PDB file of C-alpha atoms in Angstrom:
ATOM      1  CA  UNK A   1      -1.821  10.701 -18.426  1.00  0.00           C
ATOM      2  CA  UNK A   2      -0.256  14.183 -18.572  1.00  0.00           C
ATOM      3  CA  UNK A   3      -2.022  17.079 -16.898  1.00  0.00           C
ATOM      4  CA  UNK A   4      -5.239  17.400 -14.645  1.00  0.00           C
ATOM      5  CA  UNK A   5      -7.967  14.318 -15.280  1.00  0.00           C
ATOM      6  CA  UNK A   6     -11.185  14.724 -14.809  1.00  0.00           C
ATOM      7  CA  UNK A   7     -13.339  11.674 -13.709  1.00  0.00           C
ATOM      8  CA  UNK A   8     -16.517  10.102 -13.391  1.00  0.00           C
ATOM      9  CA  UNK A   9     -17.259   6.989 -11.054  1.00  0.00           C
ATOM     10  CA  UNK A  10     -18.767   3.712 -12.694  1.00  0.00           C
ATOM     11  CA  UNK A  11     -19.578   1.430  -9.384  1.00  0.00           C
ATOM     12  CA  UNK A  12     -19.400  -2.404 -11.036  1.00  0.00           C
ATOM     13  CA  UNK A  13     -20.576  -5.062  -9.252  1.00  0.00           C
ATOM     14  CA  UNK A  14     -20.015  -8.620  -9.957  1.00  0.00           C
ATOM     15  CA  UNK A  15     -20.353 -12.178  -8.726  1.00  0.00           C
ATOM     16  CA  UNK A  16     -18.358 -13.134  -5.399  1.00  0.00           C
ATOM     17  CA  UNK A  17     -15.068 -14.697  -6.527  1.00  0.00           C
ATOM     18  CA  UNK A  18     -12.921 -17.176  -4.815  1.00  0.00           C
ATOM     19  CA  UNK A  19      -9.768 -15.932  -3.237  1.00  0.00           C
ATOM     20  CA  UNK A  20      -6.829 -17.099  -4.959  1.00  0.00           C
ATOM     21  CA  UNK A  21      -2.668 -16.457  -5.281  1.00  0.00           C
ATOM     22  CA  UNK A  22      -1.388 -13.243  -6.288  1.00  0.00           C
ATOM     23  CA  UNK A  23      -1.111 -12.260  -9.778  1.00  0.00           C
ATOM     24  CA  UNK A  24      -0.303  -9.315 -11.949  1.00  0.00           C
ATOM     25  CA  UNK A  25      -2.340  -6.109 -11.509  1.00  0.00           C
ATOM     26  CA  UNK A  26      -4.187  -5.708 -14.653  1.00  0.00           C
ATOM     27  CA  UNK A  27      -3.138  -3.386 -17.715  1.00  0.00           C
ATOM     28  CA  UNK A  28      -6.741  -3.634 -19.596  1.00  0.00           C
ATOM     29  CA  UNK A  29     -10.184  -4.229 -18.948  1.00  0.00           C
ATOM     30  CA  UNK A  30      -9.899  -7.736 -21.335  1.00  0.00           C
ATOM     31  CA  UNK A  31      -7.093  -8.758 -18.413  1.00  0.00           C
ATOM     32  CA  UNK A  32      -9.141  -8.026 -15.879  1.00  0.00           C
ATOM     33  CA  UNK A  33     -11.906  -9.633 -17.103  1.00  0.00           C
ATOM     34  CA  UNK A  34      -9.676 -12.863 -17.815  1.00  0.00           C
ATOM     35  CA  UNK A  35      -8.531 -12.845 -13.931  1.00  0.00           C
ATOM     36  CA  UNK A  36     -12.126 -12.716 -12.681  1.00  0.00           C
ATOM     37  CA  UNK A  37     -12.997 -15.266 -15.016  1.00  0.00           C
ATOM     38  CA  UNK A  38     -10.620 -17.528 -13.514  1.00  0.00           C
ATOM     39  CA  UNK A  39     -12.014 -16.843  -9.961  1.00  0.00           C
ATOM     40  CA  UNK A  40     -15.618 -17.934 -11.127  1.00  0.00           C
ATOM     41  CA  UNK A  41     -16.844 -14.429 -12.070  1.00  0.00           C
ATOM     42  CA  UNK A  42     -16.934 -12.292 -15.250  1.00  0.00           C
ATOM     43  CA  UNK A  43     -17.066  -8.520 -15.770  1.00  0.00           C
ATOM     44  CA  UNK A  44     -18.475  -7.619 -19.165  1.00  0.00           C
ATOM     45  CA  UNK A  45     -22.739  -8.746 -18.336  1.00  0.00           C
ATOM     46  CA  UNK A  46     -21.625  -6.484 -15.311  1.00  0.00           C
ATOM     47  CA  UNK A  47     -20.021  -3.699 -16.916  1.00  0.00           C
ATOM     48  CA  UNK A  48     -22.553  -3.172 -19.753  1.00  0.00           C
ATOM     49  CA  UNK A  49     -25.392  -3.507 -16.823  1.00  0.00           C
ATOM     50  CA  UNK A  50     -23.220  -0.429 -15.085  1.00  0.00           C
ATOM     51  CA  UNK A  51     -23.085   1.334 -18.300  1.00  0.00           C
ATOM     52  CA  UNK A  52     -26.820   1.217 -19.182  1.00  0.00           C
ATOM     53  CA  UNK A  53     -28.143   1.904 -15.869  1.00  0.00           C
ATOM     54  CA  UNK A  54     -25.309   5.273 -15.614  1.00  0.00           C
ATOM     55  CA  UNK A  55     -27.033   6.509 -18.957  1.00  0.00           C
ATOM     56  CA  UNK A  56     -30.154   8.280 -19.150  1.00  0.00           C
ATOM     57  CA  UNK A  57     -33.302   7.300 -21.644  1.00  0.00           C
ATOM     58  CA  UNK A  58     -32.595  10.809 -23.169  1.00  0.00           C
ATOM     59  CA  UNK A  59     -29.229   9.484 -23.912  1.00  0.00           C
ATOM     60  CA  UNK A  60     -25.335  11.183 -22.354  1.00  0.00           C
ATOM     61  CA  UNK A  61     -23.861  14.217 -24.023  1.00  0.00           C
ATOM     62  CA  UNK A  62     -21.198  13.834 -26.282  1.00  0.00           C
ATOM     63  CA  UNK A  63     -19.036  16.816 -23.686  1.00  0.00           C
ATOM     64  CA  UNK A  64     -18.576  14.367 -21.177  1.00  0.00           C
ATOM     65  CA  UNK A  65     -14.938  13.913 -21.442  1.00  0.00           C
ATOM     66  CA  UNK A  66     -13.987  12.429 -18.148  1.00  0.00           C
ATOM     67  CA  UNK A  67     -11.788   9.325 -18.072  1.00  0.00           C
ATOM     68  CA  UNK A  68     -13.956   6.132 -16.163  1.00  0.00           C
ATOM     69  CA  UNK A  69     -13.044   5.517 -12.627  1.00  0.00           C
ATOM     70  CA  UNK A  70     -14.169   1.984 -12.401  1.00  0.00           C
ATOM     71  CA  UNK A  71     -14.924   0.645  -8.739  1.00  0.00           C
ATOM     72  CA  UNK A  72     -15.025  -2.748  -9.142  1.00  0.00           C
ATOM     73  CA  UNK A  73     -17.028  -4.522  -5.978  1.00  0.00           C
ATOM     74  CA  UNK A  74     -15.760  -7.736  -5.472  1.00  0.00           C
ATOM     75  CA  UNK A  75     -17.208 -10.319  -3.020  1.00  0.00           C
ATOM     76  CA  UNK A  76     -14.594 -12.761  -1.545  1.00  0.00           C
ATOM     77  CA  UNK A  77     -15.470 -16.184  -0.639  1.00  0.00           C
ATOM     78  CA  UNK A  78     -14.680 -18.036   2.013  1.00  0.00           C
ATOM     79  CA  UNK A  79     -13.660 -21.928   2.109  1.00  0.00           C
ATOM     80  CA  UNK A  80     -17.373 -22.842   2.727  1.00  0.00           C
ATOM     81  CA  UNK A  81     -18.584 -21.054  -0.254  1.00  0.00           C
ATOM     82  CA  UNK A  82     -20.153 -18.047   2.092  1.00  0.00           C
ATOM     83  CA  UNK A  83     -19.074 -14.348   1.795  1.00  0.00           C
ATOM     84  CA  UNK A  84     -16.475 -13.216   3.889  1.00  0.00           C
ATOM     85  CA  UNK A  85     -15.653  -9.589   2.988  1.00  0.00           C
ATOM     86  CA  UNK A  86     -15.840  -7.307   0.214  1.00  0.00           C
ATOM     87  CA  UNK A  87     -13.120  -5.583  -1.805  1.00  0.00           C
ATOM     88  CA  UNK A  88     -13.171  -2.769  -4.133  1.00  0.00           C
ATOM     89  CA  UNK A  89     -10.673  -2.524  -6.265  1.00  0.00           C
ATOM     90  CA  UNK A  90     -10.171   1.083  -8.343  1.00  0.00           C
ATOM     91  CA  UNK A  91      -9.071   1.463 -12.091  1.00  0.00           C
ATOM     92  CA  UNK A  92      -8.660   4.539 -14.014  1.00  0.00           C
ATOM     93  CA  UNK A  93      -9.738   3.752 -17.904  1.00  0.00           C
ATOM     94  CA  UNK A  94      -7.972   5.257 -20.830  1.00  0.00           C
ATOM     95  CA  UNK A  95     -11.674   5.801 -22.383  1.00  0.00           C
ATOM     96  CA  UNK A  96     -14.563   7.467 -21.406  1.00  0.00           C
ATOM     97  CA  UNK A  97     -17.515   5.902 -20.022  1.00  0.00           C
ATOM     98  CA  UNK A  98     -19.365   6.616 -23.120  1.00  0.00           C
ATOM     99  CA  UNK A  99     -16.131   5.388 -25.540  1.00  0.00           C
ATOM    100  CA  UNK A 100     -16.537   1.652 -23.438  1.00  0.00           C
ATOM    101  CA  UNK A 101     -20.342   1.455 -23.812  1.00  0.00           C
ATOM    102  CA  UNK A 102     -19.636   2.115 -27.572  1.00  0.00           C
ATOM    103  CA  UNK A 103     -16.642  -0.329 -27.600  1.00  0.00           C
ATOM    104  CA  UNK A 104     -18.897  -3.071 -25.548  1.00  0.00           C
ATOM    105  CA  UNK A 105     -21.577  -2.379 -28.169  1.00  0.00           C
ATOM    106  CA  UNK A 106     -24.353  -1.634 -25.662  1.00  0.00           C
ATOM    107  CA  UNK A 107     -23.928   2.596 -26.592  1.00  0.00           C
ATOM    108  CA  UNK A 108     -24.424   4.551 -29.848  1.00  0.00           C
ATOM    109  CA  UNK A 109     -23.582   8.053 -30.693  1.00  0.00           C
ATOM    110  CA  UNK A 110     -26.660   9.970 -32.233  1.00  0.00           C
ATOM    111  CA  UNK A 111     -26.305  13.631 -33.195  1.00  0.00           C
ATOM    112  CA  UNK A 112     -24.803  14.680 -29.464  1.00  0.00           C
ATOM    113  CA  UNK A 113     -25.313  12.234 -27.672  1.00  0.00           C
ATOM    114  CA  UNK A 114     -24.509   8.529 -26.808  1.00  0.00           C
ATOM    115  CA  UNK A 115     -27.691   6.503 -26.108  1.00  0.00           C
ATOM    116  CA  UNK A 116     -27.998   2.868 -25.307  1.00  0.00           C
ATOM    117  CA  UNK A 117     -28.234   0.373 -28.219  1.00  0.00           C
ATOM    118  CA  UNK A 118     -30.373  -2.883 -28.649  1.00  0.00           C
ATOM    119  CA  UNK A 119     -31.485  -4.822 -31.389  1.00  0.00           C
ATOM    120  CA  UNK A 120     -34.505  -5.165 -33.466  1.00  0.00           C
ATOM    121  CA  UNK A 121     -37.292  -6.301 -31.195  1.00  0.00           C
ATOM    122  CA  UNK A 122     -35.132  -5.968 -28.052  1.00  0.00           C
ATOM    123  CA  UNK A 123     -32.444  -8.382 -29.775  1.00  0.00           C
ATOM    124  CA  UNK A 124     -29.348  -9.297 -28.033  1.00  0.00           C
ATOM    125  CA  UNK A 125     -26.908  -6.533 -29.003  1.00  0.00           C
ATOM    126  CA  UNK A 126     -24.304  -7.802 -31.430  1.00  0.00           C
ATOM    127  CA  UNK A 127     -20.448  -9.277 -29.373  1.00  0.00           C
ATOM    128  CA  UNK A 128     -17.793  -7.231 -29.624  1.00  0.00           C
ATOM    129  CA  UNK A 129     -13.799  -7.214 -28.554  1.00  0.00           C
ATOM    130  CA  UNK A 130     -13.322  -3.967 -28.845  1.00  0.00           C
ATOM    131  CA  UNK A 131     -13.599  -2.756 -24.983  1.00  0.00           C
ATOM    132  CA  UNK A 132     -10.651  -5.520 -24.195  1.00  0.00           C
ATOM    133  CA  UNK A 133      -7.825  -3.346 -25.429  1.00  0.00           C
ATOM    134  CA  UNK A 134      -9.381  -0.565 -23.088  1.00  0.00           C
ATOM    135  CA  UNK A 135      -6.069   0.402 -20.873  1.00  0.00           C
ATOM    136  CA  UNK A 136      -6.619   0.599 -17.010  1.00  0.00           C
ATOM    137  CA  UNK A 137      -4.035   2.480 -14.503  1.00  0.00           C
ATOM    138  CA  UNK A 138      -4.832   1.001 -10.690  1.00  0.00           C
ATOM    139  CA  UNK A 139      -5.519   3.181  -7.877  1.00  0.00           C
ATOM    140  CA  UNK A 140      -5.994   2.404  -4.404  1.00  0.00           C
ATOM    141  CA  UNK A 141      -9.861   2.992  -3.167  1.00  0.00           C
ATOM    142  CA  UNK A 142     -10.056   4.670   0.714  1.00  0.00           C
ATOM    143  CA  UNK A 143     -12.828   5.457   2.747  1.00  0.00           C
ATOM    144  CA  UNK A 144     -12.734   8.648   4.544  1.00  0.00           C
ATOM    145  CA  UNK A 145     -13.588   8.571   8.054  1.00  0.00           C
ATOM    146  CA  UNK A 146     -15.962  10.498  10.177  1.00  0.00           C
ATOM    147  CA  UNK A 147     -15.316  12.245  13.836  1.00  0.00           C
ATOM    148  CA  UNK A 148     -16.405   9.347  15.774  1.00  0.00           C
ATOM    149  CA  UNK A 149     -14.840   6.871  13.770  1.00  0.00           C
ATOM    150  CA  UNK A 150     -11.524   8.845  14.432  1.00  0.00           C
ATOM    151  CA  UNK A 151     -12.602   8.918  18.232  1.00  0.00           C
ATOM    152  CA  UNK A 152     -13.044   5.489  18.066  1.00  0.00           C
ATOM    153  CA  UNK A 153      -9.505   4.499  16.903  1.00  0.00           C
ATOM    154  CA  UNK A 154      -8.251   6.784  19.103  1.00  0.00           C
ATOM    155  CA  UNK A 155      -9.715   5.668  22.327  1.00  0.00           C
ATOM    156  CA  UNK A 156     -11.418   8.962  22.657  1.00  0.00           C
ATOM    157  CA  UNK A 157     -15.339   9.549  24.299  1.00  0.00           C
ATOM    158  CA  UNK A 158     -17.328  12.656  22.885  1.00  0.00           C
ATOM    159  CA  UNK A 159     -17.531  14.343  26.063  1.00  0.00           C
ATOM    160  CA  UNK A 160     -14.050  14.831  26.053  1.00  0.00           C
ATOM    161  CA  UNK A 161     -13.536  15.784  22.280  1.00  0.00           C
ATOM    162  CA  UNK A 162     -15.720  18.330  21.731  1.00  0.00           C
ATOM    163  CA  UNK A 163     -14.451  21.472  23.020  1.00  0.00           C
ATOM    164  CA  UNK A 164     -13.104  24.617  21.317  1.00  0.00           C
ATOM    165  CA  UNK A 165      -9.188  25.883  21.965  1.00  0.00           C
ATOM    166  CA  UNK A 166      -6.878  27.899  20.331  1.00  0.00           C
ATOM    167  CA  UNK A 167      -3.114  26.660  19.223  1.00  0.00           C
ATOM    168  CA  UNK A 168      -0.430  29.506  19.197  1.00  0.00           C
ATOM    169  CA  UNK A 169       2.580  28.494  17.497  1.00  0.00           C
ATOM    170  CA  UNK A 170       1.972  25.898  14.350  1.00  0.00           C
ATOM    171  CA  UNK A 171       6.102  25.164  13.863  1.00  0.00           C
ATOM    172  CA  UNK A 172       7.959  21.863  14.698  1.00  0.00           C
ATOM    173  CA  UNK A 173       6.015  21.431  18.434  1.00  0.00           C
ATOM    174  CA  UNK A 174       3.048  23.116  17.352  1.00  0.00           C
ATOM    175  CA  UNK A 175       2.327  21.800  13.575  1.00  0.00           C
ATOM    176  CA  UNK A 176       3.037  17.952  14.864  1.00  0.00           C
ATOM    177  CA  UNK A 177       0.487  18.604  17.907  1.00  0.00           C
ATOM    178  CA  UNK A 178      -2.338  19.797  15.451  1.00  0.00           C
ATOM    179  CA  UNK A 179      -1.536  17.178  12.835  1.00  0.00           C
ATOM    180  CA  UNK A 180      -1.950  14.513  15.862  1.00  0.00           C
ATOM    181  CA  UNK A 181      -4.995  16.369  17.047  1.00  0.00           C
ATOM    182  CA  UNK A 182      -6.841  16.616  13.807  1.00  0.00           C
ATOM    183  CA  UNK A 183      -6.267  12.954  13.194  1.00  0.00           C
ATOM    184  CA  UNK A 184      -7.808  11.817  16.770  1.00  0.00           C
ATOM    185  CA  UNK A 185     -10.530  15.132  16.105  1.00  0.00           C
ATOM    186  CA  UNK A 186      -9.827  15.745  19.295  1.00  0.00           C
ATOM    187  CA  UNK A 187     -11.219  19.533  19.997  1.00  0.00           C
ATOM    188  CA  UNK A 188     -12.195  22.240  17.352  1.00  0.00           C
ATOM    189  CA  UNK A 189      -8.714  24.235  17.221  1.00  0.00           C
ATOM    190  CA  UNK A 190      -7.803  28.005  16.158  1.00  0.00           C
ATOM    191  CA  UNK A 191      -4.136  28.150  14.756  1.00  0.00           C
ATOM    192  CA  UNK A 192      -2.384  30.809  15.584  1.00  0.00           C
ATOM    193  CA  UNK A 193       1.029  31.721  13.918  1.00  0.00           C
ATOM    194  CA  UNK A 194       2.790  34.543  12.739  1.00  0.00           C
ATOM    195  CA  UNK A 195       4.337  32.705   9.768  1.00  0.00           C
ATOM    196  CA  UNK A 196       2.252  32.315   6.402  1.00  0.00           C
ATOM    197  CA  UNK A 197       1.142  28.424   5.759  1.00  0.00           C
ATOM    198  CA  UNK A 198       3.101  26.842   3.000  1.00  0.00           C
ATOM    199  CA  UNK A 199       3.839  23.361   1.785  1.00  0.00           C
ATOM    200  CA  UNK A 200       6.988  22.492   4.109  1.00  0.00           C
ATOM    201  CA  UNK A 201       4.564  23.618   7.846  1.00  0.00           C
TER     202      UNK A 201
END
């Protein structure tokens, strides 16, 4: 995808699956769907859950153009049949999240907007394939860390990381210290340096 992206998160959660071998990452959401199915889950119920809870009764406006970030939450279980951990697991659509409700069948444009769909009477909305040729791109899901996470990891107390000082001199000594510093959030520093910040310091 050429150029800036814009996107908006769809959190999808699913049945716990049971670990198995490796196997190839994905290309579309009908592949992914296959490879949960053969760990004892499934995505579409999911997804189309996801959809219709992330769309308003007044319907979503037809100017949301942001590509889906999909973060897929995927219980792992153990040998014993329990839980053991959690993964999420991060995919970039080639669609919108309106364009897969559509393609799923659960969404329907009308005038500017895309509102959710059902059958006469509350009928089961009618199957379609459409959202498996939906292309994905992976992406690695992180969790940013807080100040006494970081103090945690870095066998830091609070007492003695919360204090203000000032740096003078951000080049090979200096930039490495505050890079180390800021990791650990160790202190609350003032850099001070003659030289204007650029991409290479």
């Amino acid at each position: 995808m050429a150029g800036p992206v814009g996107l908006e998160a769809l959190p999808v959660g699913i049945p716990p699956i049971v670990q198995g071998a490796a196997e190839p990452i994905p290309g579309t959401l009908g592949e992914l769907s296959a490879h949960l199915e053969k760990r004892g889950s499934g995505l579409l119920d999911h997804l189309v859950t996801a959809i219709q809870e992330a769309t308003p009764v007044e319907g979503r406006p037809d100017h949301l153009t942001h590509h889906a970030l999909l973060i897929v939450v995927v219980p792992i279980k153990r040998d014993d049949g329990q839980v053991g951990r959690t993964q999420m697991k991060g995919f970039i659509a080639s669609a919108t999240i309106s364009d897969i409700g559509v393609a799923c069948g659960v969404l329907v444009r009308s005038g500017n907007k895309y509102c959710r769909f059902t059958g006469v009477g509350g009928a089961p909305v009618p199957p379609s394939t459409a959202w498996k040729d939906i292309k994905l791109t992976p992406i690695e899901v992180k969790f940013a860390t807080n100040r006494e996470q970081c103090w945690n990891a870095s066998g830091i107390s609070q007492d003695q990381a919360e204090f203000k000082g000032v740096l003078a001199g951000a080049g090979a000594l200096g930039g490495v210290l505050g890079d180390l510093w800021a990791k650990a959030a160790w202190g609350m520093w003032t850099f001070v340096d003659k030289d204007h910040l650029k991409a290479h310091n």
